[in-house]
Coordinates of C-alpha atoms in Angstrom, one line a residue:
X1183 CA -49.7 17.2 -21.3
X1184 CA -52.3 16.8 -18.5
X1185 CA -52.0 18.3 -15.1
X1186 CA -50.3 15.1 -12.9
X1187 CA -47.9 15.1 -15.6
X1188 CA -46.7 17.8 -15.6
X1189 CA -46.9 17.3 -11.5
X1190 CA -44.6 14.4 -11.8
X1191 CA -42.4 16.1 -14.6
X1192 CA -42.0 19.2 -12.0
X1193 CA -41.2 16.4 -9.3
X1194 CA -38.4 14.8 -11.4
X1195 CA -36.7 17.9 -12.2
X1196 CA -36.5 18.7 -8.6
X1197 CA -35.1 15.5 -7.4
X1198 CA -32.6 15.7 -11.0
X1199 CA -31.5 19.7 -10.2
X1200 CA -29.5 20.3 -7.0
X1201 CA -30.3 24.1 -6.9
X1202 CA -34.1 23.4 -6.8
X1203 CA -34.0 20.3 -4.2
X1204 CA -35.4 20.8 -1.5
X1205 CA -32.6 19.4 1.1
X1206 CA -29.6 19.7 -1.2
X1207 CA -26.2 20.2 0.9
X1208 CA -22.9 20.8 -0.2
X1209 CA -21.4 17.6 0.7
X1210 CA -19.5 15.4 -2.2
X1211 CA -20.5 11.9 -2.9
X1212 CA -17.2 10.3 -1.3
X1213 CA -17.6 12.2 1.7
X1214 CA -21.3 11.8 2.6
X1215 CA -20.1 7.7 2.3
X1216 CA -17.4 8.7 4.7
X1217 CA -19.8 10.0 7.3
X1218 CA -22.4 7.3 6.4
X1219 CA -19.7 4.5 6.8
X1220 CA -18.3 6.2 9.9
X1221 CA -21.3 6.2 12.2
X1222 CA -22.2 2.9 10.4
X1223 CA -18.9 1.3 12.1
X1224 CA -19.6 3.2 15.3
X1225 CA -22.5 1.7 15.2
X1226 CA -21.5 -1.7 14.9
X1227 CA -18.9 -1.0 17.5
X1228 CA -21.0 0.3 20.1
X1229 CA -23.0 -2.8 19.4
X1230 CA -20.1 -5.1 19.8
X1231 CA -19.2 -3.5 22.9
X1232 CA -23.0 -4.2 24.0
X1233 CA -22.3 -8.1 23.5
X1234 CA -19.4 -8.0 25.5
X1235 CA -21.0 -7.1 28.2
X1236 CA -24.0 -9.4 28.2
X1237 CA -23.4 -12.2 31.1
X1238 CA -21.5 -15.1 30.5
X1239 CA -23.2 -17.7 28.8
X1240 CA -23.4 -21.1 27.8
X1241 CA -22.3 -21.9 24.2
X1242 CA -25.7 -23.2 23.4
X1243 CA -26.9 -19.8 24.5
X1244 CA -24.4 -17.9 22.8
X1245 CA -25.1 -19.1 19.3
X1246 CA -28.6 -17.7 19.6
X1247 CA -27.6 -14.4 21.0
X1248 CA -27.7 -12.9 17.4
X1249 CA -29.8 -10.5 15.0
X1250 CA -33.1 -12.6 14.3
X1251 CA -33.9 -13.3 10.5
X1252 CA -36.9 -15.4 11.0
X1253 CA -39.1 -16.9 13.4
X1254 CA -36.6 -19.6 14.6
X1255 CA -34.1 -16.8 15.3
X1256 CA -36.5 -15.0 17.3
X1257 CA -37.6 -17.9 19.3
X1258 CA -34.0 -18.8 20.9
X1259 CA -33.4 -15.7 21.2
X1260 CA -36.3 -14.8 23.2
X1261 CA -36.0 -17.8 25.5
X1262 CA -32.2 -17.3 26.2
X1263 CA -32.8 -13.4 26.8
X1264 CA -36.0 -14.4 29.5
X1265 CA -33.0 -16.6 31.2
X1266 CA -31.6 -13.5 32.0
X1267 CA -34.2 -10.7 32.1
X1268 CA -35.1 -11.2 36.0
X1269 CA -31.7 -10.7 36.5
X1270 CA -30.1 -8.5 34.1
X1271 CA -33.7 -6.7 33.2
X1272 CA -32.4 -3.1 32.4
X1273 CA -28.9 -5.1 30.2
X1274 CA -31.8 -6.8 28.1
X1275 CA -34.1 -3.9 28.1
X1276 CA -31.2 -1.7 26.5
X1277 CA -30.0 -4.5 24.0
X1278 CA -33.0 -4.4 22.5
X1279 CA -33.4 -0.8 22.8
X1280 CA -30.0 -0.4 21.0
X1281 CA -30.4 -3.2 18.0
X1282 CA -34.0 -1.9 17.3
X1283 CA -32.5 1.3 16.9
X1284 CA -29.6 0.1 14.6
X1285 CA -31.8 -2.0 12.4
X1286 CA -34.3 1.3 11.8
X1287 CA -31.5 3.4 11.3
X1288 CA -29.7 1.1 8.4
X1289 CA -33.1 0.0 7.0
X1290 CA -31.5 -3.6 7.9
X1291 CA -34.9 -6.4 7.8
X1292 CA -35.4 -7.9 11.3
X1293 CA -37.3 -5.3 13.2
X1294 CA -41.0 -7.1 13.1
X1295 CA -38.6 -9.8 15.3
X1296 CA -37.8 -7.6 17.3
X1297 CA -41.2 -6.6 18.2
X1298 CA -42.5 -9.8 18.3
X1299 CA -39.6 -10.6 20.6
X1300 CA -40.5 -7.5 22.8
X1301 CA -44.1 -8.9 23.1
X1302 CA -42.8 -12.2 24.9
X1303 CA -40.1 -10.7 27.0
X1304 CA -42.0 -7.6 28.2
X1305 CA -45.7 -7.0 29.5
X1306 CA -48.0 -5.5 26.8
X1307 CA -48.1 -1.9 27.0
X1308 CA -44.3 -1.4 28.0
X1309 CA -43.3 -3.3 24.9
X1310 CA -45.6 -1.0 22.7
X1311 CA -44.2 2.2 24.1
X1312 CA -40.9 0.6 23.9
X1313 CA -41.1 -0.7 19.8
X1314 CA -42.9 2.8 19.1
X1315 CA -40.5 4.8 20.8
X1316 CA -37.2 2.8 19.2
X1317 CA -39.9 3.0 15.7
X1318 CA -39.2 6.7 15.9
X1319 CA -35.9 7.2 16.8
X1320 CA -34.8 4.9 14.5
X1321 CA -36.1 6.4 11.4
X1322 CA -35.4 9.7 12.7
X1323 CA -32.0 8.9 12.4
X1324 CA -32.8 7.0 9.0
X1325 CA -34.5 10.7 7.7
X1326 CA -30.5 12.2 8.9
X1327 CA -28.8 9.9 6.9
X1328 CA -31.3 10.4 3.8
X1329 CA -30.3 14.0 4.2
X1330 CA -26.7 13.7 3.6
X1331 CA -26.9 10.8 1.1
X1332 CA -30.5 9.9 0.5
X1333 CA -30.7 12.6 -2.6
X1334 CA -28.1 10.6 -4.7
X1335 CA -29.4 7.3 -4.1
X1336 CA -33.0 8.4 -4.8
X1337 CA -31.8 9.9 -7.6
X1338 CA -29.9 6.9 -8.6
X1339 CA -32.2 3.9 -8.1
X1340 CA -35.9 5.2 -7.5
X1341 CA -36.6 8.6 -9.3
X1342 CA -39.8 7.9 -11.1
X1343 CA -41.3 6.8 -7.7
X1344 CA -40.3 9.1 -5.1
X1345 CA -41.5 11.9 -7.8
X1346 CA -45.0 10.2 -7.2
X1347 CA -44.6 10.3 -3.9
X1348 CA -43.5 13.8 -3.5
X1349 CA -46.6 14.8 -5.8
X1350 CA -48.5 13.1 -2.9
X1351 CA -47.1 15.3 0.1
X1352 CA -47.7 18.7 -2.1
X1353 CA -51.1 17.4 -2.1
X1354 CA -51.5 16.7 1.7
X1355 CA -49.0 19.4 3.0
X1356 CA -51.0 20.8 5.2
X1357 CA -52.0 17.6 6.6
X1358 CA -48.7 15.5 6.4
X1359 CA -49.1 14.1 10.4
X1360 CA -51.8 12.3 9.6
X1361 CA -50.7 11.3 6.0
X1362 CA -47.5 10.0 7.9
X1363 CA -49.7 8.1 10.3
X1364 CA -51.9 7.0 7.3
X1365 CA -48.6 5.7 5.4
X1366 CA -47.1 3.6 8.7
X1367 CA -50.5 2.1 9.2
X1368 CA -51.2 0.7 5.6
X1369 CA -48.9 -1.4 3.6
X1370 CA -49.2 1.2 0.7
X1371 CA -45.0 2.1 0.7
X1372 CA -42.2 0.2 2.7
X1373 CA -40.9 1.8 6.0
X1374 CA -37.6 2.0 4.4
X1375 CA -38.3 3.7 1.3
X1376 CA -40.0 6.3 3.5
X1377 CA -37.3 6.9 5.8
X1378 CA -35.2 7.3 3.0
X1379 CA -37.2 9.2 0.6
X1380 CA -39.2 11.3 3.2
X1381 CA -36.1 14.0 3.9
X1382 CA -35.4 14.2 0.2
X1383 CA -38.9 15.1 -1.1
X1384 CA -39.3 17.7 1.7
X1385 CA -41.1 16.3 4.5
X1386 CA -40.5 17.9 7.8
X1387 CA -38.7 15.6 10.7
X1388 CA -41.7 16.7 13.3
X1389 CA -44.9 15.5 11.4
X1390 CA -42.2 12.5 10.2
X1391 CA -41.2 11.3 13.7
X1392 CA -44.4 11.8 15.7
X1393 CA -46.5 10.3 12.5
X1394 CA -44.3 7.2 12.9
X1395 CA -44.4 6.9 16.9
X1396 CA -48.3 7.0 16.2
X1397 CA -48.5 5.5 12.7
X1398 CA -46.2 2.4 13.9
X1399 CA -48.7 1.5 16.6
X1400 CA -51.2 -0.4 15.2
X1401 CA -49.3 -2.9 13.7
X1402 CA -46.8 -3.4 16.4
X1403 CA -50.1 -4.0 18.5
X1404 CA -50.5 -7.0 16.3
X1405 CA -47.1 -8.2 16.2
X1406 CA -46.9 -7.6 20.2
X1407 CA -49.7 -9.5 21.0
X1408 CA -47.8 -12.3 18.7
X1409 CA -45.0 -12.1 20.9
X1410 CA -47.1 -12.8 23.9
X1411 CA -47.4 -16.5 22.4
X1412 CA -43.9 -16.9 20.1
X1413 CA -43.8 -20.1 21.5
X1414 CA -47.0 -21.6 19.4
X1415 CA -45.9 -19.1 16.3
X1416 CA -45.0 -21.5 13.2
X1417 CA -44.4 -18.2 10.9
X1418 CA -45.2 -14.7 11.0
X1419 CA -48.0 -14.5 9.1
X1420 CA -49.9 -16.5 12.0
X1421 CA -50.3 -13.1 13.8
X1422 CA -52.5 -12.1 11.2
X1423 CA -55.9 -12.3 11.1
X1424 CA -59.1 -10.8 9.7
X1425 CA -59.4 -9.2 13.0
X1426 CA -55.9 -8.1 12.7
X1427 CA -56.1 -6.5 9.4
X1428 CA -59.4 -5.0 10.0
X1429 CA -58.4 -3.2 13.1
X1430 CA -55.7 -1.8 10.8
X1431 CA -58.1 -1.0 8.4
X1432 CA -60.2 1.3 11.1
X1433 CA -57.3 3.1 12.2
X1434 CA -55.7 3.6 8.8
X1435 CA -60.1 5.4 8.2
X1436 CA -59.4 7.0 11.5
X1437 CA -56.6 8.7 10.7
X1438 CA -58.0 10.5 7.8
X1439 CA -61.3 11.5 9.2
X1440 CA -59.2 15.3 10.6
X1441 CA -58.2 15.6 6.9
X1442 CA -61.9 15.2 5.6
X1443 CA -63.7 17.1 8.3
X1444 CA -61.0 19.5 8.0
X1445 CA -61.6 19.9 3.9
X1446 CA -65.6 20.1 4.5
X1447 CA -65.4 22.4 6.6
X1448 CA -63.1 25.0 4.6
X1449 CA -65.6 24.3 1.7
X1450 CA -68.2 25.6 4.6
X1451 CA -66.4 28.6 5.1
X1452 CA -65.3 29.8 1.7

C-alpha cells in the first residue's frame, strides 16, 4: 500500500470513528436535526417578518419581490428594489444583507444573484465589501451547522471525498489562509461542500472565515461588475470573459506565492 493510501485510509477511519474525529460532539442524530430545523424555521421567520415590513407595493411588484433562481428573477427584482432604494435605502440594504446571509448559511443556490443584484443596486466597492462580508458570515454560520450535523452527513453521502480533501489540509496546515483563499478563488470544490466539510475535517473557523472574505473577492468582482449592467445580461455566463477568468487565474497564482516563498526559504534555512 503506497503512502497517499494509506493517507486516505487514515482519513476515512477518522471521519468513520467518532473518538478520533476531530469535531465530534455528543449530540444524537434527532437532536442535532432539532436544532438544525429550529434555527432553520427561525430563520425563515425572521425573513418573513423582513417581508412584512417592506413598503406597500403594487401586485406587479410584489410577485417579483422573491428569492432569484435565474437571471430573470434577478432582473425584476433589481428594478422593483431600485424603486425603493432612494427611499427605503437602509430596508433594502438589510434585505439583502439578511437573504445573502440565509442562502450561505443553508447552502440554498441563488447567491451569484444576489451579487449580481448588489452590483446594480449599490456603487461598486460598497457592494463588494457588502457580498464579501455577508460571503463570510454566511459560511461561518454554514461551518456551525457542519459542526453539529455536518459529521453524519459527510459521513453519509461524501466520505471518499472529504477524506481527499482532509489529506489536502494535513498537507497545507500551516498554510491553510491562503489554501482557503486559493480554494474560494478557483472552481476546484463547490462553496457548499466546503462550508460543510471544512469543520468536519478540522479546519479552523479563523483561516476559514477570513480565507473566504478574501478568497470570495475575486469572483464577486466579476459578478459585481455584471450587476452594474443586469439590464443587457441575457445569462450569467455573459459576465465571463477571458479577462474575467484570467484575472482569477492571477489571483488564484497570487495567493500561493507566501506558500512557495515560504517553503524555499525553510529549505534555505535547514
Amino acid at each position: 500500500m503506497n503512502v497517499s493510501n494509506r493517507r486516505q485510509n487514515r482519513a476515512l477511519n477518522c471521519l468513520q470513528d467518532p473518538q478520533t474525529a476531530v469535531n465530534n460532539n455528543s449530540l444524537s442524530t434527532s437532536k442535532a436535526v432539532i436544532i438544525v430545523a429550529i434555527i432553520f424555521l427561525s430563520s425563515v421567520l425572521a425573513l418573513g417578518f423582513l417581508y412584512k415590513q417592506f413598503p406597500d407595493l403594487e401586485d406587479q411588484e410584489r410577485q417579483h419581490l422573491k428569492l432569484p433562481w435565474d437571471l430573470d428573477d434577478a432582473k425584476h427584482l433589481g428594478l422593483v428594489l431600485d424603486r425603493y432604494k432612494e427611499k427605503y435605502f437602509y430596508e433594502v440594504l438589510l434585505g439583502v444583507f439578511l437573504v445573502y446571509i440565509f442562502l450561505q448559511t443553508f447552502a440554498i443556490p441563488g447567491s451569484l444573484f444576489l451579487s449580481i443584484l448588489s452590483g446594480f443596486l449599490f456603487p461598486f466597492y460598497f457592494a463588494l465589501i457588502l457580498v464579501c462580508c455577508c460571503s463570510a458570515i454566511g459560511a461561518s454560520l454554514c461551518f456551525f451547522l457542519s459542526n453539529i450535523l455536518g459529521k453524519r452527513v459527510v459521513k453519509m453521502f461524501f466520505p471518499e471525498r472529504a477524506a481527499q480533501w482532509s489529506i489536502a489540509v494535513e498537507k497545507h496546515k500551516h498554510n491553510l489562509l491562503n489554501y482557503m483563499i486559493f480554494l474560494r478563488v478557483t472552481p476546484f470544490l463547490p462553496n457548499w461542500f466546503i462550508n460543510l466539510t471544512a469543520p468536519v475535517i478540522g479546519v479552523p473557523l479563523v483561516p476559514f472565515a477570513l480565507g473566504t472574505f478574501i478568497g470570495v473577492a475575486p469572483p464577486s468582482f466579476v459578478a459585481i461588475q455584471a450587476g452594474q449592467t443586469l439590464h443587457t445580461l441575457t445569462s450569467t455566463s455573459d459576465a465571463w470573459s477571458w479577462t474575467s477568468m484570467t484575472v482569477l487565474a492571477l489571483f488564484a497564482i497570487i495567493s500561493l506565492v507566501p506558500v512557495l516563498l515560504k517553503q524555499k526559504l525553510k529549505k534555505k534555512f535547514e
